[in-house]
Amino acid sequence: MTRKKLAAFLFALTATASLCSCGIDEPAASVKSSEDDITSVSETDEITEPEASEAESAENEQDQPAEGDEAAEIQQLVDTYFKALDEKDYETLADVTDVELMYYMENGETGTREQYIEFLKTSVDTLVSDPNMEIGAPSEANEHAGMYSDFFKMMDEEGDGELHFADTFKVDGLYTCRMKTSGEAEFSQSADEEDDSISIDFSGSGSFNFDIDFYIIRINGEWKCDPTVGTVIDMYSMFSDMSESMSTVSDDISAEAEEAE
């Protein structure tokens, strides 16, 4: 399977889950920042904290919620997205998401606003609200925005001249929010490759534990929520690393076998 087909397959597998399992009631009240986790103590209590190493200090600094006007804009965008998702407000979803990129991922071309709204209706139609969803405060992660450009370049190379991700979309900013929830659910998902090299069809019920990053990107100069493509990139990277590791092990086994002969 080509990298393009793998990415498209992962997108098909991810899109419905990312768009439809994340609805929450009263989204603004469900957003939990680091301030929610602060335990109050009296002035007489003594607090002893171990000294952190330089590496730990740097990591902790990166994990701090972003501050300032831009962070407030991102927080409002996230709140609007989850409220619209819960209410199935497709007009608003078309305004606050990178629906053009999502549509391009599935269709290989851009569409009209009407087509984008129909695309969202198909994706969000089975939405079930999850009152247990916790959304972390936005954290700035601009240093990782290049993962989108790298992914666009890869898709274009695999597209045999038919795809133009890099020319159509420019991502130069990135924020992340951590999404967490767990519970019991019924599920149904299927995905098929055109050449029948992969076919997945499963359904049932059981417990789930949902804990992933939610991406907000500055795409073509505007901040938009990205509920699917960033997750696809993460999954693609995981599958690629797994494939490379398996290939390395296979090569090592073959080399050992040749030496034994």
mmCIF file of C-alpha atoms in Angstrom:
data_model
loop_
_atom_site.group_PDB
_atom_site.id
_atom_site.type_symbol
_atom_site.label_atom_id
_atom_site.label_comp_id
_atom_site.label_asym_id
_atom_site.label_seq_id
_atom_site.Cartn_x
_atom_site.Cartn_y
_atom_site.Cartn_z
ATOM 1 C CA MET A 1 0.000 0.000 0.000
ATOM 2 C CA THR A 2 1.358 3.444 -0.922
ATOM 3 C CA ARG A 3 1.826 6.136 1.684
ATOM 4 C CA LYS A 4 -0.951 8.143 0.046
ATOM 5 C CA LYS A 5 -3.401 5.253 0.370
ATOM 6 C CA LEU A 6 -2.346 4.595 3.958
ATOM 7 C CA ALA A 7 -2.917 8.249 4.862
ATOM 8 C CA ALA A 8 -6.311 8.279 3.119
ATOM 9 C CA PHE A 9 -7.267 5.042 4.860
ATOM 10 C CA LEU A 10 -6.290 6.408 8.261
ATOM 11 C CA PHE A 11 -8.266 9.564 7.564
ATOM 12 C CA ALA A 12 -11.382 7.559 6.741
ATOM 13 C CA LEU A 13 -10.901 5.556 9.918
ATOM 14 C CA THR A 14 -10.250 8.614 12.071
ATOM 15 C CA ALA A 15 -12.699 11.184 10.719
ATOM 16 C CA THR A 16 -15.924 9.804 12.164
ATOM 17 C CA ALA A 17 -14.398 8.972 15.548
ATOM 18 C CA SER A 18 -12.736 12.376 15.902
ATOM 19 C CA LEU A 19 -15.795 14.350 14.858
ATOM 20 C CA CYS A 20 -18.483 12.250 16.472
ATOM 21 C CA SER A 21 -17.177 11.076 19.832
ATOM 22 C CA CYS A 22 -16.237 14.444 21.228
ATOM 23 C CA GLY A 23 -19.486 16.300 21.768
ATOM 24 C CA ILE A 24 -19.945 17.730 25.239
ATOM 25 C CA ASP A 25 -22.728 19.459 27.144
ATOM 26 C CA GLU A 26 -21.993 23.032 28.223
ATOM 27 C CA PRO A 27 -18.529 23.077 26.643
ATOM 28 C CA ALA A 28 -17.297 26.256 28.284
ATOM 29 C CA ALA A 29 -17.889 24.754 31.719
ATOM 30 C CA SER A 30 -16.117 21.545 30.715
ATOM 31 C CA VAL A 31 -12.854 23.232 29.727
ATOM 32 C CA LYS A 32 -10.402 22.563 32.495
ATOM 33 C CA SER A 33 -7.244 24.636 32.793
ATOM 34 C CA SER A 34 -4.364 24.144 35.167
ATOM 35 C CA GLU A 35 -6.129 26.426 37.666
ATOM 36 C CA ASP A 36 -8.820 23.738 38.170
ATOM 37 C CA ASP A 37 -6.201 21.406 39.591
ATOM 38 C CA ILE A 38 -4.800 23.774 42.234
ATOM 39 C CA THR A 39 -5.501 22.603 45.795
ATOM 40 C CA SER A 40 -5.809 25.472 48.293
ATOM 41 C CA VAL A 41 -3.675 25.332 51.460
ATOM 42 C CA SER A 42 -3.578 27.446 54.590
ATOM 43 C CA GLU A 43 -0.753 29.891 55.224
ATOM 44 C CA THR A 44 0.567 27.646 57.976
ATOM 45 C CA ASP A 45 0.943 24.617 55.718
ATOM 46 C CA GLU A 46 4.468 23.860 54.622
ATOM 47 C CA ILE A 47 5.056 22.769 51.048
ATOM 48 C CA THR A 48 8.282 21.065 50.114
ATOM 49 C CA GLU A 49 9.003 20.644 46.415
ATOM 50 C CA PRO A 50 11.884 18.624 45.013
ATOM 51 C CA GLU A 51 14.327 20.486 42.827
ATOM 52 C CA ALA A 52 13.657 19.814 39.142
ATOM 53 C CA SER A 53 16.422 19.114 36.675
ATOM 54 C CA GLU A 54 16.996 21.549 33.781
ATOM 55 C CA ALA A 55 15.354 19.098 31.367
ATOM 56 C CA GLU A 56 12.319 18.697 33.616
ATOM 57 C CA SER A 57 12.040 22.456 34.064
ATOM 58 C CA ALA A 58 12.126 22.985 30.299
ATOM 59 C CA GLU A 59 9.496 20.299 29.762
ATOM 60 C CA ASN A 60 7.231 21.753 32.455
ATOM 61 C CA GLU A 61 7.593 25.208 30.921
ATOM 62 C CA GLN A 62 6.447 23.862 27.538
ATOM 63 C CA ASP A 63 3.416 22.222 29.139
ATOM 64 C CA GLN A 64 2.127 25.447 30.694
ATOM 65 C CA PRO A 65 -1.124 26.795 29.236
ATOM 66 C CA ALA A 66 -0.588 29.661 26.819
ATOM 67 C CA GLU A 67 -1.412 33.206 27.948
ATOM 68 C CA GLY A 68 -2.327 36.430 26.208
ATOM 69 C CA ASP A 69 -4.765 37.655 23.556
ATOM 70 C CA GLU A 70 -3.928 34.887 21.092
ATOM 71 C CA ALA A 71 -4.497 32.171 23.680
ATOM 72 C CA ALA A 72 -7.840 33.777 24.576
ATOM 73 C CA GLU A 73 -8.759 33.728 20.880
ATOM 74 C CA ILE A 74 -7.829 30.039 20.675
ATOM 75 C CA GLN A 75 -9.840 29.229 23.804
ATOM 76 C CA GLN A 76 -12.908 30.972 22.395
ATOM 77 C CA LEU A 77 -12.482 29.084 19.122
ATOM 78 C CA VAL A 78 -12.314 25.744 20.956
ATOM 79 C CA ASP A 79 -15.383 26.586 23.060
ATOM 80 C CA THR A 80 -17.304 27.596 19.935
ATOM 81 C CA TYR A 81 -16.296 24.405 18.152
ATOM 82 C CA PHE A 82 -17.487 22.065 20.893
ATOM 83 C CA LYS A 83 -20.711 24.016 21.402
ATOM 84 C CA ALA A 84 -21.452 23.856 17.660
ATOM 85 C CA LEU A 85 -20.520 20.172 17.608
ATOM 86 C CA ASP A 86 -22.897 19.409 20.450
ATOM 87 C CA GLU A 87 -25.710 21.367 18.803
ATOM 88 C CA LYS A 88 -24.932 20.058 15.301
ATOM 89 C CA ASP A 89 -24.595 23.632 14.109
ATOM 90 C CA TYR A 90 -23.028 22.865 10.736
ATOM 91 C CA GLU A 91 -22.828 26.493 9.611
ATOM 92 C CA THR A 92 -20.672 27.376 12.611
ATOM 93 C CA LEU A 93 -18.618 24.194 12.269
ATOM 94 C CA ALA A 94 -17.825 25.196 8.697
ATOM 95 C CA ASP A 95 -16.571 28.545 10.026
ATOM 96 C CA VAL A 96 -14.390 27.290 12.890
ATOM 97 C CA THR A 97 -12.875 24.094 11.437
ATOM 98 C CA ASP A 98 -10.391 23.421 8.651
ATOM 99 C CA VAL A 99 -13.218 21.748 6.728
ATOM 100 C CA GLU A 100 -11.621 22.692 3.402
ATOM 101 C CA LEU A 101 -8.534 20.639 4.322
ATOM 102 C CA MET A 102 -10.643 17.748 5.612
ATOM 103 C CA TYR A 103 -12.719 17.772 2.425
ATOM 104 C CA TYR A 104 -9.544 17.856 0.306
ATOM 105 C CA MET A 105 -8.145 14.890 2.218
ATOM 106 C CA GLU A 106 -11.168 12.799 1.294
ATOM 107 C CA ASN A 107 -11.933 14.096 -2.195
ATOM 108 C CA GLY A 108 -8.616 15.327 -3.609
ATOM 109 C CA GLU A 109 -10.115 18.711 -4.461
ATOM 110 C CA THR A 110 -11.644 21.748 -2.791
ATOM 111 C CA GLY A 111 -15.393 22.265 -2.791
ATOM 112 C CA THR A 112 -18.083 24.835 -2.192
ATOM 113 C CA ARG A 113 -19.390 25.926 1.199
ATOM 114 C CA GLU A 114 -22.544 23.915 0.549
ATOM 115 C CA GLN A 115 -20.432 20.814 -0.097
ATOM 116 C CA TYR A 116 -18.435 21.435 3.077
ATOM 117 C CA ILE A 117 -21.611 21.670 5.135
ATOM 118 C CA GLU A 118 -22.955 18.438 3.635
ATOM 119 C CA PHE A 119 -19.596 16.814 4.378
ATOM 120 C CA LEU A 120 -19.877 17.881 8.017
ATOM 121 C CA LYS A 121 -23.469 16.697 8.254
ATOM 122 C CA THR A 122 -22.398 13.233 7.115
ATOM 123 C CA SER A 123 -19.556 13.180 9.641
ATOM 124 C CA VAL A 124 -21.448 14.562 12.634
ATOM 125 C CA ASP A 125 -24.824 12.918 12.047
ATOM 126 C CA THR A 126 -24.206 10.150 14.613
ATOM 127 C CA LEU A 127 -22.883 12.502 17.296
ATOM 128 C CA VAL A 128 -23.626 11.523 20.888
ATOM 129 C CA SER A 129 -22.888 14.087 23.617
ATOM 130 C CA ASP A 130 -20.325 13.125 26.225
ATOM 131 C CA PRO A 131 -20.734 15.097 29.480
ATOM 132 C CA ASN A 132 -17.540 13.501 30.862
ATOM 133 C CA MET A 133 -15.240 14.996 28.230
ATOM 134 C CA GLU A 134 -12.452 17.119 29.715
ATOM 135 C CA ILE A 135 -10.722 19.657 27.484
ATOM 136 C CA GLY A 136 -7.392 21.033 28.655
ATOM 137 C CA ALA A 137 -6.358 24.658 28.261
ATOM 138 C CA PRO A 138 -4.641 25.510 24.950
ATOM 139 C CA SER A 139 -0.864 25.235 24.818
ATOM 140 C CA GLU A 140 1.243 26.892 22.130
ATOM 141 C CA ALA A 141 3.185 24.399 19.984
ATOM 142 C CA ASN A 142 4.295 26.402 16.953
ATOM 143 C CA GLU A 143 7.575 24.509 16.772
ATOM 144 C CA HIS A 144 5.641 21.442 15.624
ATOM 145 C CA ALA A 145 3.567 23.181 12.916
ATOM 146 C CA GLY A 146 6.017 21.917 10.295
ATOM 147 C CA MET A 147 4.555 18.412 10.626
ATOM 148 C CA TYR A 148 1.682 19.591 8.422
ATOM 149 C CA SER A 149 4.011 20.902 5.685
ATOM 150 C CA ASP A 150 5.964 17.632 5.726
ATOM 151 C CA PHE A 151 2.729 15.652 5.468
ATOM 152 C CA PHE A 152 1.440 17.822 2.608
ATOM 153 C CA LYS A 153 4.700 17.323 0.716
ATOM 154 C CA MET A 154 4.506 13.563 1.190
ATOM 155 C CA MET A 155 0.898 13.449 -0.028
ATOM 156 C CA ASP A 156 1.789 15.518 -3.103
ATOM 157 C CA GLU A 157 4.709 13.225 -3.930
ATOM 158 C CA GLU A 158 2.449 10.198 -3.696
ATOM 159 C CA GLY A 159 -0.314 11.896 -5.692
ATOM 160 C CA ASP A 160 1.391 11.588 -9.093
ATOM 161 C CA GLY A 161 0.778 15.263 -9.821
ATOM 162 C CA GLU A 162 -2.932 15.062 -9.036
ATOM 163 C CA LEU A 163 -2.707 16.511 -5.513
ATOM 164 C CA HIS A 164 -1.547 19.997 -4.522
ATOM 165 C CA PHE A 165 -1.698 20.108 -0.733
ATOM 166 C CA ALA A 166 1.436 22.250 -0.379
ATOM 167 C CA ASP A 167 0.198 24.859 -2.854
ATOM 168 C CA THR A 168 -3.328 24.935 -1.432
ATOM 169 C CA PHE A 169 -2.693 24.929 2.330
ATOM 170 C CA LYS A 170 -0.129 26.757 4.460
ATOM 171 C CA VAL A 171 0.055 25.925 8.184
ATOM 172 C CA ASP A 172 2.308 28.224 10.202
ATOM 173 C CA GLY A 173 0.876 28.049 13.715
ATOM 174 C CA LEU A 174 -0.209 25.325 16.131
ATOM 175 C CA TYR A 175 -1.900 24.994 19.517
ATOM 176 C CA THR A 176 -2.937 21.801 21.269
ATOM 177 C CA CYS A 177 -5.563 20.907 23.866
ATOM 178 C CA ARG A 178 -5.680 17.562 25.643
ATOM 179 C CA MET A 179 -8.978 15.703 25.331
ATOM 180 C CA LYS A 180 -9.814 13.042 27.895
ATOM 181 C CA THR A 181 -12.852 10.901 28.560
ATOM 182 C CA SER A 182 -13.826 7.325 29.311
ATOM 183 C CA GLY A 183 -16.973 5.267 29.595
ATOM 184 C CA GLU A 184 -19.106 2.675 27.835
ATOM 185 C CA ALA A 185 -20.273 2.951 24.237
ATOM 186 C CA GLU A 186 -21.593 1.103 21.239
ATOM 187 C CA PHE A 187 -19.539 1.556 18.105
ATOM 188 C CA SER A 188 -19.532 0.740 14.441
ATOM 189 C CA GLN A 189 -16.800 1.545 11.949
ATOM 190 C CA SER A 190 -15.776 0.295 8.532
ATOM 191 C CA ALA A 191 -13.146 1.335 6.018
ATOM 192 C CA ASP A 192 -12.091 -0.219 2.746
ATOM 193 C CA GLU A 193 -9.221 0.387 0.365
ATOM 194 C CA GLU A 194 -9.992 0.705 -3.338
ATOM 195 C CA ASP A 195 -7.664 -2.153 -4.188
ATOM 196 C CA ASP A 196 -9.110 -4.299 -1.377
ATOM 197 C CA SER A 197 -5.686 -4.533 0.238
ATOM 198 C CA ILE A 198 -7.221 -3.574 3.579
ATOM 199 C CA SER A 199 -10.759 -3.919 4.818
ATOM 200 C CA ILE A 200 -11.886 -3.208 8.358
ATOM 201 C CA ASP A 201 -15.442 -3.681 9.554
ATOM 202 C CA PHE A 202 -16.174 -3.913 13.245
ATOM 203 C CA SER A 203 -18.948 -3.112 15.670
ATOM 204 C CA GLY A 204 -19.919 -3.907 19.215
ATOM 205 C CA SER A 205 -19.918 -2.309 22.639
ATOM 206 C CA GLY A 206 -17.513 -1.926 25.494
ATOM 207 C CA SER A 207 -15.467 0.471 27.576
ATOM 208 C CA PHE A 208 -13.230 3.129 26.080
ATOM 209 C CA ASN A 209 -10.506 5.477 27.245
ATOM 210 C CA PHE A 210 -10.046 8.546 25.051
ATOM 211 C CA ASP A 211 -6.910 10.628 25.677
ATOM 212 C CA ILE A 212 -5.435 12.493 22.699
ATOM 213 C CA ASP A 213 -4.314 15.910 21.552
ATOM 214 C CA PHE A 214 -6.821 18.179 19.840
ATOM 215 C CA TYR A 215 -5.185 20.492 17.310
ATOM 216 C CA ILE A 216 -5.860 24.129 16.464
ATOM 217 C CA ILE A 217 -3.901 25.368 13.463
ATOM 218 C CA ARG A 218 -3.298 28.655 11.677
ATOM 219 C CA ILE A 219 -4.074 27.601 8.123
ATOM 220 C CA ASN A 220 -3.936 30.072 5.243
ATOM 221 C CA GLY A 221 -3.746 32.879 7.782
ATOM 222 C CA GLU A 222 -6.734 31.886 9.945
ATOM 223 C CA TRP A 223 -6.976 29.932 13.183
ATOM 224 C CA LYS A 224 -9.151 26.834 12.756
ATOM 225 C CA CYS A 225 -9.910 23.743 14.817
ATOM 226 C CA ASP A 226 -8.473 20.613 13.213
ATOM 227 C CA PRO A 227 -10.377 17.600 14.592
ATOM 228 C CA THR A 228 -8.990 15.023 12.144
ATOM 229 C CA VAL A 229 -5.910 15.752 10.027
ATOM 230 C CA GLY A 230 -3.464 16.256 12.912
ATOM 231 C CA THR A 231 -4.604 12.945 14.406
ATOM 232 C CA VAL A 232 -4.120 11.287 11.003
ATOM 233 C CA ILE A 233 -0.563 12.647 10.869
ATOM 234 C CA ASP A 234 0.120 11.228 14.344
ATOM 235 C CA MET A 235 -1.324 7.837 13.348
ATOM 236 C CA TYR A 236 0.571 7.851 10.058
ATOM 237 C CA SER A 237 3.845 8.566 11.871
ATOM 238 C CA MET A 238 3.132 5.725 14.293
ATOM 239 C CA PHE A 239 2.381 3.268 11.479
ATOM 240 C CA SER A 240 5.443 4.429 9.505
ATOM 241 C CA ASP A 241 7.755 3.997 12.507
ATOM 242 C CA MET A 242 6.249 0.558 13.114
ATOM 243 C CA SER A 243 6.777 -0.412 9.480
ATOM 244 C CA GLU A 244 10.389 0.789 9.522
ATOM 245 C CA SER A 245 11.080 -1.132 12.736
ATOM 246 C CA MET A 246 9.605 -4.323 11.280
ATOM 247 C CA SER A 247 11.643 -3.837 8.100
ATOM 248 C CA THR A 248 14.824 -3.406 10.138
ATOM 249 C CA VAL A 249 14.125 -6.576 12.131
ATOM 250 C CA SER A 250 13.430 -8.477 8.899
ATOM 251 C CA ASP A 251 16.713 -7.258 7.380
ATOM 252 C CA ASP A 252 18.616 -8.280 10.505
ATOM 253 C CA ILE A 253 17.086 -11.758 10.431
ATOM 254 C CA SER A 254 17.944 -12.156 6.756
ATOM 255 C CA ALA A 255 21.521 -11.040 7.373
ATOM 256 C CA GLU A 256 21.909 -13.483 10.259
ATOM 257 C CA ALA A 257 20.512 -16.268 8.105
ATOM 258 C CA GLU A 258 22.997 -15.493 5.317
ATOM 259 C CA GLU A 259 25.894 -15.471 7.791
ATOM 260 C CA ALA A 260 24.758 -18.815 9.169
ATOM 261 C CA GLU A 261 24.869 -20.312 5.672
#
